[in-house]
XYZ file of C-alpha atoms in Angstrom:
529
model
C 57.698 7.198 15.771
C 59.404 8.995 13.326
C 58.094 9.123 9.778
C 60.168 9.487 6.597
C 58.312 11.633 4.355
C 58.159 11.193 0.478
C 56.569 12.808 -2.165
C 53.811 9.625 -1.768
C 50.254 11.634 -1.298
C 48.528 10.934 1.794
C 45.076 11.430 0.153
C 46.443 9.603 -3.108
C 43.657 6.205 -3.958
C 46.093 3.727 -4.524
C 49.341 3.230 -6.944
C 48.961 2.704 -10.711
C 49.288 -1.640 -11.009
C 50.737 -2.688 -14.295
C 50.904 -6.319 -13.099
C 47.814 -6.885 -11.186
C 44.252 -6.972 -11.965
C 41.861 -3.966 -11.055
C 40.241 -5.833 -8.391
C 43.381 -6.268 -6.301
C 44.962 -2.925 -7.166
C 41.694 -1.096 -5.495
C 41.875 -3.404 -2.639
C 45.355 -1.597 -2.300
C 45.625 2.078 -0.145
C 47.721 4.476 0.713
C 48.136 5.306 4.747
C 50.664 8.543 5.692
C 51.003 9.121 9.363
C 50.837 12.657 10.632
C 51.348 12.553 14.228
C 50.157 15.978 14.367
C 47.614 16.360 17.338
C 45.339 17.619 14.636
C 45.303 14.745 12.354
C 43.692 15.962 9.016
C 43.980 13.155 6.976
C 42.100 10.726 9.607
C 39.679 13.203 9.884
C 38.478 14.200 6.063
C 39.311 10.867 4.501
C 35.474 10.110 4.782
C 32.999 11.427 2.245
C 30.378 13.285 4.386
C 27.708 11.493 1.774
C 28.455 8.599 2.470
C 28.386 8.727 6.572
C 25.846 11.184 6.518
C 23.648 9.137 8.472
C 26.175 8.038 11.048
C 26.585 9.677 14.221
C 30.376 10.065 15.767
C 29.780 10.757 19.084
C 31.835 13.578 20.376
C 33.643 14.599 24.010
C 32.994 18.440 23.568
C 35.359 21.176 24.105
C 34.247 23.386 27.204
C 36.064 26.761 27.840
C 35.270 29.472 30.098
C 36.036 32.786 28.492
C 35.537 36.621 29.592
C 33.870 39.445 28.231
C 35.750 41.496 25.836
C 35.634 44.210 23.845
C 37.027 44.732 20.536
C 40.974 46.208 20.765
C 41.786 49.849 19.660
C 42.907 50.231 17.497
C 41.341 47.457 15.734
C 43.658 46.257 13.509
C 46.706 46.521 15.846
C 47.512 42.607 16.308
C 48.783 41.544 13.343
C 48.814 37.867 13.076
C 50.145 37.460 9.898
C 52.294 40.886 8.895
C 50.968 42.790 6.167
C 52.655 43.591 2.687
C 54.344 46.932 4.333
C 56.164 45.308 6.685
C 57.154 42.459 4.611
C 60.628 41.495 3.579
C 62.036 40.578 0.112
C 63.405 36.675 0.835
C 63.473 33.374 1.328
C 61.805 32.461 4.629
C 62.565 28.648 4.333
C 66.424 29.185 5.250
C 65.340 30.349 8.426
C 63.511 27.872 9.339
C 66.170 25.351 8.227
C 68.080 27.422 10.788
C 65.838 26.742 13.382
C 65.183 23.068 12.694
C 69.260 23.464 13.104
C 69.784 22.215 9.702
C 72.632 24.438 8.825
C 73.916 24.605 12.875
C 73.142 23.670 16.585
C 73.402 20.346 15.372
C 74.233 19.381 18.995
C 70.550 20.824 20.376
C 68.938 18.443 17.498
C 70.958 15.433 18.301
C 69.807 15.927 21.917
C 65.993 16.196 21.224
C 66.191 13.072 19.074
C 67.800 11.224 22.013
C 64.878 12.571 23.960
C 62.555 11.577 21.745
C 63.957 8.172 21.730
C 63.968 7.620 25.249
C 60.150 8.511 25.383
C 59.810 5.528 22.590
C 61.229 3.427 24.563
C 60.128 4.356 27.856
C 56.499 3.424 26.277
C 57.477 0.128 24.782
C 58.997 -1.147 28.123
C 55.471 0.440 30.127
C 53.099 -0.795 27.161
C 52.024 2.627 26.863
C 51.965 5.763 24.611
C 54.862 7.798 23.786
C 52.516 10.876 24.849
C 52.900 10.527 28.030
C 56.490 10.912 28.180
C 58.061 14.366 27.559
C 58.204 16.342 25.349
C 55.677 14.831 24.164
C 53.498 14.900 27.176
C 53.779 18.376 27.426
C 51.548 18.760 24.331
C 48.880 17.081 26.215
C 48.445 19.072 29.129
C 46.295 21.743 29.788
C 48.826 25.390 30.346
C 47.341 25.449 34.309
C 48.933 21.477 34.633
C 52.137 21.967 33.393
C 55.280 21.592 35.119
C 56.589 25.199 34.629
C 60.473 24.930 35.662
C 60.887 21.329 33.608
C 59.279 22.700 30.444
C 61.238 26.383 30.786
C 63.959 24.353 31.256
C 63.754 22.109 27.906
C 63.185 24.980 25.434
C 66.003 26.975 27.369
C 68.620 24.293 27.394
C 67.928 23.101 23.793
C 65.777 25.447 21.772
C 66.533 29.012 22.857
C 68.650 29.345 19.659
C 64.893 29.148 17.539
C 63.491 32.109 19.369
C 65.251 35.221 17.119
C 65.199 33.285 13.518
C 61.671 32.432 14.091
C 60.904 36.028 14.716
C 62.476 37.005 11.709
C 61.246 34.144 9.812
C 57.891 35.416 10.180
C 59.014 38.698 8.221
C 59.675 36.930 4.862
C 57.253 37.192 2.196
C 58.597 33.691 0.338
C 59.098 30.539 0.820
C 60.849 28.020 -1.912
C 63.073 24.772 -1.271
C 63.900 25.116 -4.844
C 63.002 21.762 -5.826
C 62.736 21.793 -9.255
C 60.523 18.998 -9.799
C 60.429 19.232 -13.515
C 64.095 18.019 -13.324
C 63.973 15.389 -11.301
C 63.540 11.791 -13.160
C 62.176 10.259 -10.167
C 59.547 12.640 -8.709
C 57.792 9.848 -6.684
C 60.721 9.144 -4.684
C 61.620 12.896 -3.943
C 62.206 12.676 -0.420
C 61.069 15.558 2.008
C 62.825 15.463 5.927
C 62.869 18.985 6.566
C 58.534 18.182 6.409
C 59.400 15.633 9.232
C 61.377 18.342 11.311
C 58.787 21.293 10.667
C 56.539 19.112 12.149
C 58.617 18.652 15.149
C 59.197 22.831 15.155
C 55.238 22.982 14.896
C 55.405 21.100 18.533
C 57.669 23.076 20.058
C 56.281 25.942 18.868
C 52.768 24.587 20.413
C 54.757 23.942 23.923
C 56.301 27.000 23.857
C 52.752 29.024 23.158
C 51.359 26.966 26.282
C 54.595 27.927 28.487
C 53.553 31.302 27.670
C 49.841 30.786 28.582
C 50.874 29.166 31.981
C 52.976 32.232 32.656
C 49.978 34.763 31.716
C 52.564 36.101 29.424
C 49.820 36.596 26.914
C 51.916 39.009 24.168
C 54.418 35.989 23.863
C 51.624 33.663 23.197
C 49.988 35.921 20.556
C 53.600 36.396 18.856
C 54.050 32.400 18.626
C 50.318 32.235 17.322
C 51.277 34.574 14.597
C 54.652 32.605 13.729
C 52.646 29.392 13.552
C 50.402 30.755 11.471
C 52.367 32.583 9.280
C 54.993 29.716 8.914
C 51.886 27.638 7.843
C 51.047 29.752 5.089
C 54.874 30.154 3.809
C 55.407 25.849 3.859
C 51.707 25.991 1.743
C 53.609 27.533 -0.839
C 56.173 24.254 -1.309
C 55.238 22.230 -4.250
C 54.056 19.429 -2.894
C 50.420 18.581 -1.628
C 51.668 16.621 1.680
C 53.552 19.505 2.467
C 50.242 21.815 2.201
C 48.466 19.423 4.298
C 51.298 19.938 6.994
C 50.489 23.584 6.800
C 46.989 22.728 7.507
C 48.016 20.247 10.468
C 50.281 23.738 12.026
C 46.569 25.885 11.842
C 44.892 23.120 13.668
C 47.379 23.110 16.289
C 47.834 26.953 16.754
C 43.782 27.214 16.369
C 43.742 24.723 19.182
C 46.264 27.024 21.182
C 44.542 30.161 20.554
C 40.882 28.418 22.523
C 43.402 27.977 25.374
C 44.632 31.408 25.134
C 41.256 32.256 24.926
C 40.224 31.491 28.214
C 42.876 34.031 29.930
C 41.148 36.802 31.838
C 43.654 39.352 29.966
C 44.112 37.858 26.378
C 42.271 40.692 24.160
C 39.984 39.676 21.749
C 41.310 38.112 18.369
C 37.990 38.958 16.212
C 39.961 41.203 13.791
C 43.224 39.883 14.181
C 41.639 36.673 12.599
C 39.392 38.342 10.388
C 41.901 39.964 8.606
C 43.939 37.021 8.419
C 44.389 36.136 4.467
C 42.027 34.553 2.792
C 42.443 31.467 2.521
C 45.480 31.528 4.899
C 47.550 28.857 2.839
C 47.256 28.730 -1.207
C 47.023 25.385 -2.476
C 47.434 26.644 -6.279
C 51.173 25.774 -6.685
C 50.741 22.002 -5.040
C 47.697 21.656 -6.673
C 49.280 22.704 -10.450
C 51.721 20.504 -9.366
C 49.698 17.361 -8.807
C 47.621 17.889 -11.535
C 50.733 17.321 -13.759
C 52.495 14.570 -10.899
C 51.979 11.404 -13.906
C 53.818 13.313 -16.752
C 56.506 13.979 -14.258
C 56.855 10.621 -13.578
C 55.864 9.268 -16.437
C 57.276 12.314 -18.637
C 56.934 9.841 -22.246
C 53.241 9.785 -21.638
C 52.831 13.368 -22.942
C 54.251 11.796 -26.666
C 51.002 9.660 -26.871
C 48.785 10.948 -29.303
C 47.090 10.044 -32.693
C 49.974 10.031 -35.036
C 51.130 6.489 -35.663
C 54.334 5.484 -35.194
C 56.399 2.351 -35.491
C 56.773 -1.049 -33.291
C 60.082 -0.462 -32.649
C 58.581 3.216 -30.574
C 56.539 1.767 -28.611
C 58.690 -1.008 -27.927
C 61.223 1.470 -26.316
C 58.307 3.257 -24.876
C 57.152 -0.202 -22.977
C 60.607 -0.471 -21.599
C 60.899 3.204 -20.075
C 56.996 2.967 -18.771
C 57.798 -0.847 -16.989
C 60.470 0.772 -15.282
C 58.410 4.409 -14.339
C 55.274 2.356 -12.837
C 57.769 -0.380 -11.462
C 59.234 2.400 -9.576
C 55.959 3.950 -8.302
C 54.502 0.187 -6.800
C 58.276 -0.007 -5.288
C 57.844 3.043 -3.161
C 54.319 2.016 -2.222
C 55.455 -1.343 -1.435
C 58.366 -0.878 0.315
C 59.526 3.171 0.644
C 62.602 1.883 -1.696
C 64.447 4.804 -3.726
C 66.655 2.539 -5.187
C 66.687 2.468 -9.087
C 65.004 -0.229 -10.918
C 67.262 -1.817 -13.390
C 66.948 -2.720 -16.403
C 66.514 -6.428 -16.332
C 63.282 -5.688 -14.082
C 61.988 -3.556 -16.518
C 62.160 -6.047 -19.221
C 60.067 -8.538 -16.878
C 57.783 -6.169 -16.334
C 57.155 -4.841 -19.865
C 56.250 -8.103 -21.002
C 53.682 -8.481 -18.154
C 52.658 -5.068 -19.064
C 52.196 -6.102 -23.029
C 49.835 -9.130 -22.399
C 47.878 -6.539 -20.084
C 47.269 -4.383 -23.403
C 46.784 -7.013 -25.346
C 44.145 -8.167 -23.080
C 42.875 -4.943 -22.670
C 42.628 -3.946 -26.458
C 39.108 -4.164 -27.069
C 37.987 -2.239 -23.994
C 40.330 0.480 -25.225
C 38.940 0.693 -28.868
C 35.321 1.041 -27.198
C 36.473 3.683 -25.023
C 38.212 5.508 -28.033
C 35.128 5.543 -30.572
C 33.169 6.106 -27.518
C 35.098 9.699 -26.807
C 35.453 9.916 -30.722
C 39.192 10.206 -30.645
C 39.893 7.723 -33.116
C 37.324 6.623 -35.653
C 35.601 2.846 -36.348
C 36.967 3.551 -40.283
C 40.322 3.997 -38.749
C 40.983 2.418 -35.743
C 41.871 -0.919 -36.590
C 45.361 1.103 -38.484
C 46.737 1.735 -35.153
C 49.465 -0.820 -32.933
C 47.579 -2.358 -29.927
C 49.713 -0.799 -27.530
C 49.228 2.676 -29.276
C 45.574 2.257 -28.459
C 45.621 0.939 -25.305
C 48.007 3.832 -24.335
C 45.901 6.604 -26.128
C 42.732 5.220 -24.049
C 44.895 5.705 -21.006
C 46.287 8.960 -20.968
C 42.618 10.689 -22.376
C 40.611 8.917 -19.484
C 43.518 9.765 -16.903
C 43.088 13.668 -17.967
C 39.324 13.705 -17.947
C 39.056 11.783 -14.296
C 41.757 13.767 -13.250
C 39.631 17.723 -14.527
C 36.339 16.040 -13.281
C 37.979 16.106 -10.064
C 39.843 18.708 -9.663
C 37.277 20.984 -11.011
C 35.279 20.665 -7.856
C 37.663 22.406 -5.657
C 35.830 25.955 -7.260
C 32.836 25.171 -6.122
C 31.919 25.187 -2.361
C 32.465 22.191 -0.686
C 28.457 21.915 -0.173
C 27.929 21.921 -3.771
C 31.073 19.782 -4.418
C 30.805 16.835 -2.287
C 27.781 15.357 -4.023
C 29.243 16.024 -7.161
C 32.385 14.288 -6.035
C 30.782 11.265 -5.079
C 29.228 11.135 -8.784
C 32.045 11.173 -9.700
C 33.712 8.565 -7.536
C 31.428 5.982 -8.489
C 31.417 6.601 -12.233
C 35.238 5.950 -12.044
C 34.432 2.861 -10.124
C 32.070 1.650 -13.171
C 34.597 2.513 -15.775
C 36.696 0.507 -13.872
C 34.479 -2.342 -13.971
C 33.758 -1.420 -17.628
C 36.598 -0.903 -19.346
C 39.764 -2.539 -17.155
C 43.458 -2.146 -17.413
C 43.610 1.271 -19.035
C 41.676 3.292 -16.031
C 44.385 2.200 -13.490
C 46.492 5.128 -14.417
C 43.057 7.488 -13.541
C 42.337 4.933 -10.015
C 45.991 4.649 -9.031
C 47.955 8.170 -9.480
C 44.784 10.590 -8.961
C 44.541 12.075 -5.227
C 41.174 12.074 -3.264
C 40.525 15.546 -4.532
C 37.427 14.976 -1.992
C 39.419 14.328 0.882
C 41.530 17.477 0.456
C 38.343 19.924 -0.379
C 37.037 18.565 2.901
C 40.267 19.880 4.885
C 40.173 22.825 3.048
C 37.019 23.123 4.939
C 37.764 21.980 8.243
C 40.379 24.796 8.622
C 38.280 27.384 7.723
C 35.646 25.930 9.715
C 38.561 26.407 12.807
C 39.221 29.651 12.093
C 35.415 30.558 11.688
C 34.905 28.792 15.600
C 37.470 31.439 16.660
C 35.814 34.229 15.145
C 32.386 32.873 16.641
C 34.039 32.952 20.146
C 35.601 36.659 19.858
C 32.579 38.021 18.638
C 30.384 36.279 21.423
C 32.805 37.800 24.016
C 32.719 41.014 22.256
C 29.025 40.981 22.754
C 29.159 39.862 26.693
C 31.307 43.055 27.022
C 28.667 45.539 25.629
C 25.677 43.881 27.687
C 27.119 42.897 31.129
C 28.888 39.737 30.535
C 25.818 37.650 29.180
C 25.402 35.696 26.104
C 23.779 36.708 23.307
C 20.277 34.720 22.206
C 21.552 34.133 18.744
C 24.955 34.861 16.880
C 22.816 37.327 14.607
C 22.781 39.746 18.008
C 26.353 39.820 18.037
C 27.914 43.358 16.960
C 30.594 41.682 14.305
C 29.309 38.934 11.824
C 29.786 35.463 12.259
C 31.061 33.555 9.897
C 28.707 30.502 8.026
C 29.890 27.110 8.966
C 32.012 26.263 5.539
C 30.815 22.845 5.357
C 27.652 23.902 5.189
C 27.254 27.545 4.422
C 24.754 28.244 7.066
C 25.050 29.751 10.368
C 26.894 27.395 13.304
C 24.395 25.744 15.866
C 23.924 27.941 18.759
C 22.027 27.216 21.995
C 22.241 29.223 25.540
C 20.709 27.187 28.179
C 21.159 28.713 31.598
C 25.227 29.884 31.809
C 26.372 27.582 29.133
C 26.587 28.460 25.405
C 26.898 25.930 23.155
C 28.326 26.206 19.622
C 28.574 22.907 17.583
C 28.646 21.618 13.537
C 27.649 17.887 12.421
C 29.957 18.612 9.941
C 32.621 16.941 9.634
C 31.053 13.541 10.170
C 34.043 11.936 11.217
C 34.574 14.892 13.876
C 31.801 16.846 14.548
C 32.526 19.788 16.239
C 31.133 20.701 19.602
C 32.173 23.554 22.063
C 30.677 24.372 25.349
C 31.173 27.824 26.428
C 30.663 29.241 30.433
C 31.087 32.681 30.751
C 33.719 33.669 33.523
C 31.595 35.341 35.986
């Protein structure tokens, strides 16, 4: 199924309810399907305090892999190309090329139809669209797929990607030119090239397993390194769902790369992954971004301060703030772009006035509390001047307390976020109306540390593996007794920041994580003999 995608954050609480009470509005979520093999969302949305007693249990991943030694020179695969060989551009026109965007309209039109047929190939069998191709090709193991049929589909439809990708790769930038601060609906910004990247990150996948199945192991490394370096250019877009698509591509090339792995001729990856950049996708843009996502769509909030001003102000404010929040419950609600007019407004800003008038004393409370606005002085200021005042300040100190804890580690964070988490849930209870802005619009900053940490924790697995092959090469193809023997460091477990469990019992290795609760990690390694 094919998923429109918005600017809506998948990791967002709930939206901001003007005309419902707190209770229902937190009853209320937020639900973005990926489709991505590696589903991040599903995966982090759990706070690893809270299920820290629960076991998941897990199917683990067993590979076989061979001994072998570090390349030479080291530093000769280069994953992700370095400054020197970068070019001065835009790399997100090329891959608007390849989506076929801007031509070979005729090869897109076709895989649609494809993908159609699979849909409904599933409905009439009761069964899932992954088991229908293409899709079906992304769950097979290389040494299972039908060879000819799969050369034939990227041939006969997608051979055109093949060059633009490969230069894609070169560009240092990457920019949609959105503009956001222009735009006077941000929350319905709508985003279908994200939709079709995702559908280039799966062909991309197939393509590195055709590869694989061939033993043509330099063409697998060269789609690894697109994949990852088209990850880290869509990271740079301004949105947070597109970031999280980024993350979704490294899961699904780190998931290639273990079947590449187990090739008897694929050299090993240590240092092409350790000098991978670090971290391999920046989040500061999106994250700058989201931290300012209410005063772009709510741009009249930034006006509300301590200066007085007259009825008929806020009066004109009411009516532009009915019709901002009316528009951000409509695309929760329904996915609607369509412009709220004028005569909804209206309704709503009088359901939104007996809120604040309701809400009035909770709001002076909150605002002698914080000491923004004095006892002596307080009872000088309109109602919905208050009310509005009590609103914006708790929104901006929820929102810092939050996104504060992405500098820390996430082992120091995540009890810190779940602090905070329930504090916002007593403030709720506490003080009402005015902390819906905070509850509704604020992302699960949590959530989004935690797949920060799963993909480094991915990346740190592959590093684990190469360096426990390196080590079978220098002492005749057996395991090490602890990842502290091997000759290159480890990486910690970023979850955790302590050293990966690893066991050797007999000719299996095992390397596994509790971590993340929701998917603990477990891989069981057997040593080609």
């Amino acid at each position: 199924m094919k998923t429109q995608f918005r600017v809506q954050n998948p990791f967002r609480r709930l939206f901001f309810r003007s005309d419902r009470n707190l209770t229902k509005a937190i009853a209320l979520g937020l639900v973005l399907v990926f489709g991505f093999e590696t589903v991040l969302v599903a995966e982090e949305n759990t706070s690893e305090t809270d299920s820290k007693n629960r076991k998941t249990p897990v199917d683990p991943v067993m590979l076989t892999i061979h001994p072998k030694a570090e390349t030479k020179p080291s530093l000769k695969i280069q994953l992700v190309p370095e400054s020197t060989h970068q070019l001065e551009g835009n790399a997100a026109v090329y891959y608007l090329k390849a989506m076929g965007f801007l031509e070979q309209n005729s090869a897109r039109d076709k895989i649609r139809e494809m993908h159609k047929q699979a849909a409904e190939l599933a409905k009439a069998a009761d069964s899932e669209q992954s088991e229908y191709p293409p899709y079906s090709y992304l769950e097979m193991h290389p040494n299972d797929l039908p060879i000819g049929e799969v050369r034939e589909y990227l041939d006969s439809l997608l051979a055109f990607q093949v060059p633009i990708l490969r230069e894609a790769r070169l560009f240092r930038d990457f920019t949609m030119h959105r503009n956001l601060q222009l735009s006077d609906n941000p929350m319905g910004y709508l985003l279908p090239e994200m939709q079709s990247i995702r559908e280039l990150a799966r062909t991309q996948s197939i393509r590195c397993r055709l590869a694989i199945a061939e033993d043509r192991v330099d063409d697998a490394i060269e789609v690894i390194g697109q994949q990852l370096t088209m990850s880290r250019h869509i990271g740079m877009d301004d949105f947070l769902v597109s970031h999280l698509i980024g993350y979704a591509v490294i899961g699904i090339t780190c998931d290639d790369t273990l079947l590449l792995i187990e090739r008897p001729n694929c050299p090993n990856l240590y240092w092409a992954f350790a000098q991978l950049p670090s971290p391999l996708s920046e989040a500061e843009r999106c994250l700058a971004f989201e931290r300012q996502f209410a005063y772009m769509q709510i741009p009249k909030l930034k006006e509300v301060d301590t200066s007085i001003r007259t009825a008929s102000y806020w009066s004109e404010f009411l009516a532009d703030f009915a019709i901002r929040t009316a528009e951000i419950d409509q695309y929760h609600d329904s996915g609607s772009s369509a412009i709220v007019s004028k005569v909804q407004g209206d309704k709503r800003a009088e359901s939104i006035l007996k809120s604040i008038e309701e809400n009035a004393p909770q709001a002076k409370e909150y605002l002698i509390a914080r000491r923004i606005v004095s006892k002596e002085t307080i009872d000088s200021y309109p109602q919905v001047q208050l009310v509005l005042l009590a609103m914006k300040d708790y929104y901006d100190v929820c929102r810092d307390d939050q996104f504060k804890l992405l500098h820390l580690p996430y082992q120091l964070a995540v009890a810190k976020f779940t602090t905070t988490n329930a504090q916002m849930k007593k403030d709720g209870e506490r003080y009402g109306w005015f902390t819906g802005l905070a509850i509704g619009m604020l992302p699960n900053i949590d959530a989004f540390h935690a797949a920060q940490a799963r993909v480094r924790q991915r990346i740190a697995v592959i590093l684990a593996i190469e360096a426990i092959r390196m080590a079978a090469a220098e002492n005749g193809g057996k395991f090490v007794d602890s990842l502290d023997a091997t000759p290159v460091p480890v990486p910690n477990d970023p979850f955790t920041d302590r050293p990966f469990s690893y066991q050797v019992d007999g000719d299996v290795a095992t390397l596994s994580s509790e971590y993340p609760s929701s998917l603990p990690m477990r891989i069981e390694l057997k040593m080609a003999k």
